[in-house]
CSV table of C-alpha atoms in Angstrom, one decimal:
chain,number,residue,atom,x,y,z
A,712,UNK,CA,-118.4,61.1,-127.6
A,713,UNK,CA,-120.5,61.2,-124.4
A,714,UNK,CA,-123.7,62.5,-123.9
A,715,UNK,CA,-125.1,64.3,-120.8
A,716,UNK,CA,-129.0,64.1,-120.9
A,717,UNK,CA,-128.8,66.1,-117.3
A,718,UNK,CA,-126.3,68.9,-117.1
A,719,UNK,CA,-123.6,69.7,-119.5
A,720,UNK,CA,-119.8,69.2,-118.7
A,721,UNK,CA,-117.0,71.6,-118.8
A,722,UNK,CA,-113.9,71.7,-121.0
A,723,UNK,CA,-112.5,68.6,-119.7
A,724,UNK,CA,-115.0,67.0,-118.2
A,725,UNK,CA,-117.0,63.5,-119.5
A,726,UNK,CA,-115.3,60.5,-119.1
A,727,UNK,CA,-111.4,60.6,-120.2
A,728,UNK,CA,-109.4,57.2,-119.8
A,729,UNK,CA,-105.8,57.6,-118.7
A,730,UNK,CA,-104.5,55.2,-121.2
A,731,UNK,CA,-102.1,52.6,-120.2
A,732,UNK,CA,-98.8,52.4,-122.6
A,733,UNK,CA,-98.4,49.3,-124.5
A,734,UNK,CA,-94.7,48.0,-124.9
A,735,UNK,CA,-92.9,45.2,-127.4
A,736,UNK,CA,-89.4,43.6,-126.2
A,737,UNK,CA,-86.8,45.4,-128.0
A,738,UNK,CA,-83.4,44.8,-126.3
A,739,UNK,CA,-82.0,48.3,-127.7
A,740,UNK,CA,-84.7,50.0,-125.8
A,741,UNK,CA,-84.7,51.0,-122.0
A,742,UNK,CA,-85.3,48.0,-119.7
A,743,UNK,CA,-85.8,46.1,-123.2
A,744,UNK,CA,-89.0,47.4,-123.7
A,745,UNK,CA,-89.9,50.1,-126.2
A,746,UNK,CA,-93.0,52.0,-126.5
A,747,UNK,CA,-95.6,50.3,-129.2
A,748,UNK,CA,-96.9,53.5,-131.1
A,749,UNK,CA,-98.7,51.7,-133.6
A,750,UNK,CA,-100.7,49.5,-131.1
A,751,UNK,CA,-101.3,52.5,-128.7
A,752,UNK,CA,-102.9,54.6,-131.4
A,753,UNK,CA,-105.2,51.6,-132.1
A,754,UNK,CA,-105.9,51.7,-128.3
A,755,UNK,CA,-106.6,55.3,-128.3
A,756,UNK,CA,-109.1,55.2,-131.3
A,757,UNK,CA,-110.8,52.1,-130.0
A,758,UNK,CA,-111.7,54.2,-126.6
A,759,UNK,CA,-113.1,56.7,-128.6
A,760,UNK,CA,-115.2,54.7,-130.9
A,761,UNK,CA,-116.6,53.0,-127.3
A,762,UNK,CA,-118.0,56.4,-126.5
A,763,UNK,CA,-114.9,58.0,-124.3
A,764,UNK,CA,-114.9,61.6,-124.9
A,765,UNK,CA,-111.3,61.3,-124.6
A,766,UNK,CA,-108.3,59.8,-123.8
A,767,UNK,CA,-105.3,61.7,-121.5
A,768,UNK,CA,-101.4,60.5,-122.4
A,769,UNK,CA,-98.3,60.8,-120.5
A,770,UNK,CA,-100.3,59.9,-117.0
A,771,UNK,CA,-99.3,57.5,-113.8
A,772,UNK,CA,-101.0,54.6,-115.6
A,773,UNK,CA,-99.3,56.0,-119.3
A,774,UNK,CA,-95.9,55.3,-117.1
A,775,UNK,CA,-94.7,59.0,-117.8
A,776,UNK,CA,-91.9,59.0,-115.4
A,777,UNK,CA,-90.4,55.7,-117.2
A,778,UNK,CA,-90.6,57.4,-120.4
A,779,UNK,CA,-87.3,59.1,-122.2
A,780,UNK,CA,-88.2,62.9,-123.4
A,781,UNK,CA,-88.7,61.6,-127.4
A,782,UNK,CA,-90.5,58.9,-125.8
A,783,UNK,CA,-92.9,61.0,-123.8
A,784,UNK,CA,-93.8,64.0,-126.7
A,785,UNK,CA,-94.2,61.2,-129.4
A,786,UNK,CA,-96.7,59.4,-127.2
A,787,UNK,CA,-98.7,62.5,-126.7
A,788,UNK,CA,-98.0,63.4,-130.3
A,789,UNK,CA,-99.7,59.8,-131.6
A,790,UNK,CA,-102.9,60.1,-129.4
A,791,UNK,CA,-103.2,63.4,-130.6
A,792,UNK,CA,-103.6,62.1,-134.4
A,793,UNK,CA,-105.4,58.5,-133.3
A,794,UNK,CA,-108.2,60.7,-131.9
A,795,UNK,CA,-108.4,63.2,-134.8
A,796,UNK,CA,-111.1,65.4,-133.0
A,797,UNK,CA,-113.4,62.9,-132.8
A,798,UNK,CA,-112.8,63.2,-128.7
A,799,UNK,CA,-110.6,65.5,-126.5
A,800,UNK,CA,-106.5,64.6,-125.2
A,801,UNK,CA,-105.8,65.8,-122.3
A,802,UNK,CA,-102.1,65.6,-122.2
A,803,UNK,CA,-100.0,65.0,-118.4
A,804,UNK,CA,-97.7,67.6,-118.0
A,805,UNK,CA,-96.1,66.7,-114.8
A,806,UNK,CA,-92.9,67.9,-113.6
A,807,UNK,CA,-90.7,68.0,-110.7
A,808,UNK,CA,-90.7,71.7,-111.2
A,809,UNK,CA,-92.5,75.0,-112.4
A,810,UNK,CA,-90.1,75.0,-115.3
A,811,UNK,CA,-90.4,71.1,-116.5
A,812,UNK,CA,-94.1,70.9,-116.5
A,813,UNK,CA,-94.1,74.6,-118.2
A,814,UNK,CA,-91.8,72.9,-121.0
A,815,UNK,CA,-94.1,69.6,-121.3
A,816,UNK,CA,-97.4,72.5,-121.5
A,817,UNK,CA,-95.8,74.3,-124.3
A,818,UNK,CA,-94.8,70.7,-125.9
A,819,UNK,CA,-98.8,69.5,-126.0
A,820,UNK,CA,-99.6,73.3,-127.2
A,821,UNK,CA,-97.8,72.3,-129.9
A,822,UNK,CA,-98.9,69.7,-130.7
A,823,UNK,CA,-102.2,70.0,-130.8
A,824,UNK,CA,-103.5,69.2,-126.9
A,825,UNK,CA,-107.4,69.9,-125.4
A,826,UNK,CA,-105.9,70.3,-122.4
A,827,UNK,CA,-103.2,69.9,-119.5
A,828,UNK,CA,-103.1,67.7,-117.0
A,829,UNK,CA,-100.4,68.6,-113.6
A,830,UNK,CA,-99.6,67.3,-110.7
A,831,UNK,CA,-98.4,69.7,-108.2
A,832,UNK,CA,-94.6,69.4,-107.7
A,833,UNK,CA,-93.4,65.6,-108.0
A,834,UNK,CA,-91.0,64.9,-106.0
A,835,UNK,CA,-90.4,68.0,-103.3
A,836,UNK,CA,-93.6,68.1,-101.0
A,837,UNK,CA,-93.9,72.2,-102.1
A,838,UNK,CA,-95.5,74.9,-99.4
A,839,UNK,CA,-99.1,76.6,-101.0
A,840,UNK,CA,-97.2,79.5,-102.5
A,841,UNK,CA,-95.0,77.4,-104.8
A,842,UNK,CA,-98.0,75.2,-105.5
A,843,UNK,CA,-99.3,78.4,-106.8
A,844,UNK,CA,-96.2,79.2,-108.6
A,845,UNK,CA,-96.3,75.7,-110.2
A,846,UNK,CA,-99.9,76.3,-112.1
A,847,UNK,CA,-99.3,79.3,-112.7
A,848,UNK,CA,-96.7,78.7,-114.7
A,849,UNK,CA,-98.2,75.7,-116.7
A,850,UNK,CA,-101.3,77.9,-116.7
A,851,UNK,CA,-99.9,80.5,-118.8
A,852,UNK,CA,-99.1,78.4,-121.9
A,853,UNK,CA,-102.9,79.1,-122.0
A,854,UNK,CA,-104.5,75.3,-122.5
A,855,UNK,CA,-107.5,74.3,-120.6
A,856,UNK,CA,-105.9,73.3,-117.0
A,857,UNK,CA,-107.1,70.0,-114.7
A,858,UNK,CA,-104.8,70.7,-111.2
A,859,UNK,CA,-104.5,66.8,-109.9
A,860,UNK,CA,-104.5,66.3,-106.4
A,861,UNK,CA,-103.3,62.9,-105.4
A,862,UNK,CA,-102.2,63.6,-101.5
A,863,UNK,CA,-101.2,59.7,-101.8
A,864,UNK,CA,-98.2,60.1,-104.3
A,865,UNK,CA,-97.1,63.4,-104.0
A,866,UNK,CA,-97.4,64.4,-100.4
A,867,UNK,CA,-99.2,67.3,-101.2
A,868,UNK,CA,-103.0,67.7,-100.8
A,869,UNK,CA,-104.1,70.4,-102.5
A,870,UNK,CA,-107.3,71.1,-100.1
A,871,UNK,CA,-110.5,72.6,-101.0
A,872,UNK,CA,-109.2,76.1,-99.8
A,873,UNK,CA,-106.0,76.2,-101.5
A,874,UNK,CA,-107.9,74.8,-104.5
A,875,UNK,CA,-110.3,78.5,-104.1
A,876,UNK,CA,-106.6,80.4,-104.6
A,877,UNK,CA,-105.8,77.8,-107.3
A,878,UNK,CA,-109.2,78.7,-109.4
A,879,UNK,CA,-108.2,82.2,-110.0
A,880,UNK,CA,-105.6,81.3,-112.1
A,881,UNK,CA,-106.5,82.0,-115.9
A,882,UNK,CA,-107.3,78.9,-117.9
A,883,UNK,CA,-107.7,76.4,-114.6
A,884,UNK,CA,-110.9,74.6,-115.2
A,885,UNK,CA,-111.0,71.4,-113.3
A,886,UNK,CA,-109.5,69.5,-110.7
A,887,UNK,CA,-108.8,65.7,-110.7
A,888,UNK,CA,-109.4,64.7,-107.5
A,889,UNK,CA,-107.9,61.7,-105.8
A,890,UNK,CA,-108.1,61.8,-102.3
A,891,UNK,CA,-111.0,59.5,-102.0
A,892,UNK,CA,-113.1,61.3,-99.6
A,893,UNK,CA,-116.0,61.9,-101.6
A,894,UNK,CA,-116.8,64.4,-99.0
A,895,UNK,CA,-114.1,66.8,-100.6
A,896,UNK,CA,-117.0,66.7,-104.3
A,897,UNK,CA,-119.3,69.6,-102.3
A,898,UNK,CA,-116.2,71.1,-99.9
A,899,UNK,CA,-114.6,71.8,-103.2
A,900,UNK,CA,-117.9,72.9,-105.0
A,901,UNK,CA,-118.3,75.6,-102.1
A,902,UNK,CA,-114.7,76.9,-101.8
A,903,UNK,CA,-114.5,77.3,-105.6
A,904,UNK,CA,-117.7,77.0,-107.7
A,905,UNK,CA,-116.4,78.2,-110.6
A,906,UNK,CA,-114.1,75.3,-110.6
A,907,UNK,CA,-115.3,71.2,-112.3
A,908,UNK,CA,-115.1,68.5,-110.1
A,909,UNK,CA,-113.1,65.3,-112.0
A,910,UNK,CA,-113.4,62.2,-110.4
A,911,UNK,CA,-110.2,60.4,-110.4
A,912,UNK,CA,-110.4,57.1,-108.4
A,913,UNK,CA,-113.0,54.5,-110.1
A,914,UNK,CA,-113.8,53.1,-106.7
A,915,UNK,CA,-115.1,56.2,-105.7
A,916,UNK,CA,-116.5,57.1,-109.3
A,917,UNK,CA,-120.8,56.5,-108.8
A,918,UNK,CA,-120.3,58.4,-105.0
A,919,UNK,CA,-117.8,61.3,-106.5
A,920,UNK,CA,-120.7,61.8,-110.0
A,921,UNK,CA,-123.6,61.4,-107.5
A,922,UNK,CA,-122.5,64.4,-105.0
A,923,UNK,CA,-121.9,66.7,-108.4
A,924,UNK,CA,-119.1,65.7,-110.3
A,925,UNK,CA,-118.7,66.4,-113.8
A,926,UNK,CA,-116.3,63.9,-115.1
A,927,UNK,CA,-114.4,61.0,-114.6
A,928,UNK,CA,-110.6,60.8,-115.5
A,929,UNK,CA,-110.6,57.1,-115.4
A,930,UNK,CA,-108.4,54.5,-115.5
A,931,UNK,CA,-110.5,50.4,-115.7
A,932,UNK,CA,-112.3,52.4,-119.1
A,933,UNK,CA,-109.3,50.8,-120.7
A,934,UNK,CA,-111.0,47.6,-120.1
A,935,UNK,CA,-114.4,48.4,-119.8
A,936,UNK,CA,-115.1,51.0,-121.8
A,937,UNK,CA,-118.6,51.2,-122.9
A,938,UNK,CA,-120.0,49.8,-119.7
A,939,UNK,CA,-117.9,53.4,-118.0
A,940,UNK,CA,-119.6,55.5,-120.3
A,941,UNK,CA,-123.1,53.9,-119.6
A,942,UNK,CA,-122.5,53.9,-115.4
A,943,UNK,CA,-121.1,57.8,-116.1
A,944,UNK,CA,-124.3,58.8,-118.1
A,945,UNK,CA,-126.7,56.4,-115.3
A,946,UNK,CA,-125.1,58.0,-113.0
A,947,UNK,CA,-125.3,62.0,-114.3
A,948,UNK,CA,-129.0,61.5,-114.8
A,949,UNK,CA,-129.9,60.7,-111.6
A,950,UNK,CA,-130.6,56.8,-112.4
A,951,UNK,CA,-128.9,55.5,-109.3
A,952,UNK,CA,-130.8,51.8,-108.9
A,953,UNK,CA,-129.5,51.1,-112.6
A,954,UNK,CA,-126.4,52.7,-111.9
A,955,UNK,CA,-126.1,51.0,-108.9
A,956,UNK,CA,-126.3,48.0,-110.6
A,957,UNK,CA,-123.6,48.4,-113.2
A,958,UNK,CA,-121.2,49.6,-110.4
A,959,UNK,CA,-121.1,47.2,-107.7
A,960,UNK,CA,-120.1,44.4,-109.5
A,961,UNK,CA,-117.3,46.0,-111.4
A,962,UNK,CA,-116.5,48.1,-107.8
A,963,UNK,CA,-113.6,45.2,-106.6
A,964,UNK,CA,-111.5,45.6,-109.9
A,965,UNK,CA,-112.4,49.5,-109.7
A,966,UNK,CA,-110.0,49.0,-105.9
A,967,UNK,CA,-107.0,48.2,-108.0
A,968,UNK,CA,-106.5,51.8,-109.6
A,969,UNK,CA,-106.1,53.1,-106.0
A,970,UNK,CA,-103.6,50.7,-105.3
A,971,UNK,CA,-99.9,50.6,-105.7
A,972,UNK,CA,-100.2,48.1,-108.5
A,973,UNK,CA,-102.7,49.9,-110.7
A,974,UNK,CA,-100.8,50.0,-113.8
A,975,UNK,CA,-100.2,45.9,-113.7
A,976,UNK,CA,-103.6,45.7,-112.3
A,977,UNK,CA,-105.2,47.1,-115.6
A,978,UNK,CA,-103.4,46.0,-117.7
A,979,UNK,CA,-103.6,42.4,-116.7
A,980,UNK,CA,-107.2,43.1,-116.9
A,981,UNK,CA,-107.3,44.4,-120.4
A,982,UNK,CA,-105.6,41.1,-121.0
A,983,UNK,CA,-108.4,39.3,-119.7
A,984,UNK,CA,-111.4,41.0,-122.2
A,985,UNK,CA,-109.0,40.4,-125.3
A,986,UNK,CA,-106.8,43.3,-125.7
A,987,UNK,CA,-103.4,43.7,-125.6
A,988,UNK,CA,-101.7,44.7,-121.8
A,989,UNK,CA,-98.6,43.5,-121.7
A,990,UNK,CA,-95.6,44.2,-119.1
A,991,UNK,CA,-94.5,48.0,-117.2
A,992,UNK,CA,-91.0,49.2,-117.2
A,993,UNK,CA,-89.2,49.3,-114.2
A,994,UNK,CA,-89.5,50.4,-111.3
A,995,UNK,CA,-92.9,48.6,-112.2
A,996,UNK,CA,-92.3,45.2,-111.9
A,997,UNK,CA,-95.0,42.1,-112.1
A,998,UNK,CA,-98.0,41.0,-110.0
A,999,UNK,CA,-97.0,38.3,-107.3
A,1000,UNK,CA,-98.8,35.4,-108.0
A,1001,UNK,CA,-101.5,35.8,-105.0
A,1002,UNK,CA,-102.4,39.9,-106.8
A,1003,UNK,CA,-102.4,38.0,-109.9
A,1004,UNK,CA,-105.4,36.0,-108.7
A,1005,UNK,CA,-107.2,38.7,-106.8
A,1006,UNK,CA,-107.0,40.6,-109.8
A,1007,UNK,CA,-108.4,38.0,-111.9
A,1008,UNK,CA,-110.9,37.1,-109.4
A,1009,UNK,CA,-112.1,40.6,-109.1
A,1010,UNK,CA,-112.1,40.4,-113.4
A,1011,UNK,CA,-114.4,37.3,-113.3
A,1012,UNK,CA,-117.0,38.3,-111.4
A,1013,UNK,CA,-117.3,42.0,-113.3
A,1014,UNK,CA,-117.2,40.0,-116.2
A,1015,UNK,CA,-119.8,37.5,-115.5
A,1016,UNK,CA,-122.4,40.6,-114.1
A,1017,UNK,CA,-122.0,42.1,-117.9
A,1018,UNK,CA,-122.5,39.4,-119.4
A,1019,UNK,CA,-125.5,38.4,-117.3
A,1020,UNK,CA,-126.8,42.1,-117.8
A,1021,UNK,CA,-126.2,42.2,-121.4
A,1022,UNK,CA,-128.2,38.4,-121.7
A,1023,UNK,CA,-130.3,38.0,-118.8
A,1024,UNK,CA,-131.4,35.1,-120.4
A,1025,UNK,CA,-127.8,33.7,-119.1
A,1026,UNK,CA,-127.7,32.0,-116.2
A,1027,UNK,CA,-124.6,34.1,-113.9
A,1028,UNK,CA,-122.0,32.8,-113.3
A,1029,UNK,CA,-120.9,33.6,-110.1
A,1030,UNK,CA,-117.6,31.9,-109.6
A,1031,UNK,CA,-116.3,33.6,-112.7
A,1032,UNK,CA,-115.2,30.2,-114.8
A,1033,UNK,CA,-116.8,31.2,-117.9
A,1034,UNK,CA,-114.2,32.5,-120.5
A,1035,UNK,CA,-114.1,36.2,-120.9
A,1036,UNK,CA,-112.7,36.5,-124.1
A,1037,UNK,CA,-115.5,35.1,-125.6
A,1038,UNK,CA,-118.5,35.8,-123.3
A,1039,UNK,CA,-119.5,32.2,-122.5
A,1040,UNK,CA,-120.4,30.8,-119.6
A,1041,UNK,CA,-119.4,27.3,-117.9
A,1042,UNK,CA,-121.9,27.6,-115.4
A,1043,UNK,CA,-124.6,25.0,-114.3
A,1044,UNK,CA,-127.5,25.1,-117.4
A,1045,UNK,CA,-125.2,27.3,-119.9
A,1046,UNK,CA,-123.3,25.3,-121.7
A,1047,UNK,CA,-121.1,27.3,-124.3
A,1048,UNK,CA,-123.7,29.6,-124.8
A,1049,UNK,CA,-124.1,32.8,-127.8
A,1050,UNK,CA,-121.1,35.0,-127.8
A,1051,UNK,CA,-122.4,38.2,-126.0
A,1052,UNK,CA,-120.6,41.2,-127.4
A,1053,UNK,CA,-120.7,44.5,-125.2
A,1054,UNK,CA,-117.9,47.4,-125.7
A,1055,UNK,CA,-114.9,46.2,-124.1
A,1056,UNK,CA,-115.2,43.3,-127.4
A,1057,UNK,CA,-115.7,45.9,-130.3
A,1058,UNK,CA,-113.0,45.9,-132.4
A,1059,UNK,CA,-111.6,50.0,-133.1
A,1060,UNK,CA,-112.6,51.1,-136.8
């Protein structure tokens, strides 16, 4: 699990992947897809053994909302038991309402859950009282709570002030925050200091960690995995020029989890390191062919800065044509160079 050298984490705090959902055609399941449990599990365990502190089911990027209600409790269910206490699940508990997300809380408190992870209302853009109503409903289960505020999808911005009202609710720990104004790390720290500060979009990760956050509740750590923990740990001890140089050339794929096609986005670019991605259910559909480059473009070049950091005795490979599965390089001077094996190539146990 993680470490941090400089300041200790809350409850939920460290760096938590929002793991994407892997699927296998099945024509008797919805859309023809059903949910792999087996292959997940592995996913979940293999985070973990990178260095994750945890993983956090049943998110945006887990593709809740396309799940059925077995589908959704056995998915928090099997990364409960993949991670086996060796790391934290935080489970996503949102709802369209007070009473839904109560009854998804109560689910992961019985099953075993670190914690709770809830949007405010999902699809009714709720005044501050019911927001308040909301939590404190999924509050009283009495699991560690991370409010999410994601003013993009749901409408709602749950601003540093509300968030002071929001704090005083027993068990609320954390907030994942999502806006993208980094400015909203110290606003938040001010308004309720008793409350941790979660990064939640990756391309705003190093700024969010270096203005006081405690955690990252990430989503390209299902690709890079290792290489998150090591910018999280850079980045919470104050070692900003190394830091700095793990982040900006992974920062262009980071863009894709704040975009409409995150889920495709990452998990085209797990498919690109080796591991298994696969296809979304609907209303997901698949890149266009011009994402489909960007993404891998934006893949190429964070994989040719690892594996020019993890080998400097590589020449880079700036245009990206080496192969990333297995670390070599096509560049002018390389050759097929050694295999260089960093964490998003280790194998789960």
């Amino acid at each position: 699990m993680t470490g941090t050298p400089h300041g200790s984490h809350g409850p939920l705090g460290g760096v938590v992947v929002a793991t994407a959902l892997p699927y296998s055609e099945d024509p008797a399941a919805p859309a023809g897809l059903a949910v792999d449990y087996d292959r997940y599990a592995e996913h979940c365990r293999w985070l973990v053994d990178n260095g994750c502190r945890g993983v956090g089911p049943n998110g945006s990027l887990g593709e809740y909302s396309s799940l059925t209600d077995e589908e959704r409790r056995r998915v928090a269910r099997t990364a409960i038991e993949a991670v086996g206490g060796e790391g934290i699940v935080v489970v996503g508990v949102h709802g369209p309402g007070a009473h839904q997300a109560r009854y998804w809380a109560e689910r992961a408190a019985e099953d075993g859950a670190d914690g709770l992870l809830c949007l405010p209302p999902t699809m009714y853009r709720a005044n501050d009282r019911e927001i308040l109503a909301h939590f404190e409903a999924v509050a009283s289960v009495g699991l560690p709570v991370m409010v999410y505020n994601n003013p993009i999808d749901t409408k709602v911005d749950l601003t540093p002030a509300l968030l002071a009202e929001i704090a005083q609710l027993d068990h609320v720990v954390a907030v994942k925050e999502f806006s993208g104004d980094v400015r909203r790390v110290l606003e938040i720290k001010e308004s309720a200091p008793g409350l941790e500060v979660i990064s939640g979009a990756d391309d705003v990760v190093l700024e969010s960690l270096l203005m006081g956050a405690t955690g990252w509740f990430a989503g390209f750590p299902n690709v890079f995995p290792a290489e998150s923990v090591r910018l999280y740990e850079l980045a919470r001890a104050g070692r900003l020029a190394e830091a700095r140089a793990l982040y900006e050339p992974l920062v262009a794929a980071f863009r894709w989890d704040s975009r409409t096609e995150f889920v495709q986005a990452i998990k085209l670019g797990m498919e690109q390191v080796g591991r298994f991605g696969g296809p979304c259910r609907p209303p997901r559909g698949p890149l266009s062919a011009a994402q489909r480059a960007q993404v891998e473009a934006d893949m190429a070049r964070a994989l040719a800065a690892l594996r020019q950091q993890a080998d400097p005795h590589l020449h880079a490979d700036p245009q990206g044509q080496g192969d990333p599965r297995t670390g070599t390089g096509t560049g002018t001077g390389t050759g097929t160079g050694p295999r260089t094996q960093t964490g998003l190539q280790r194998q789960a146990r």
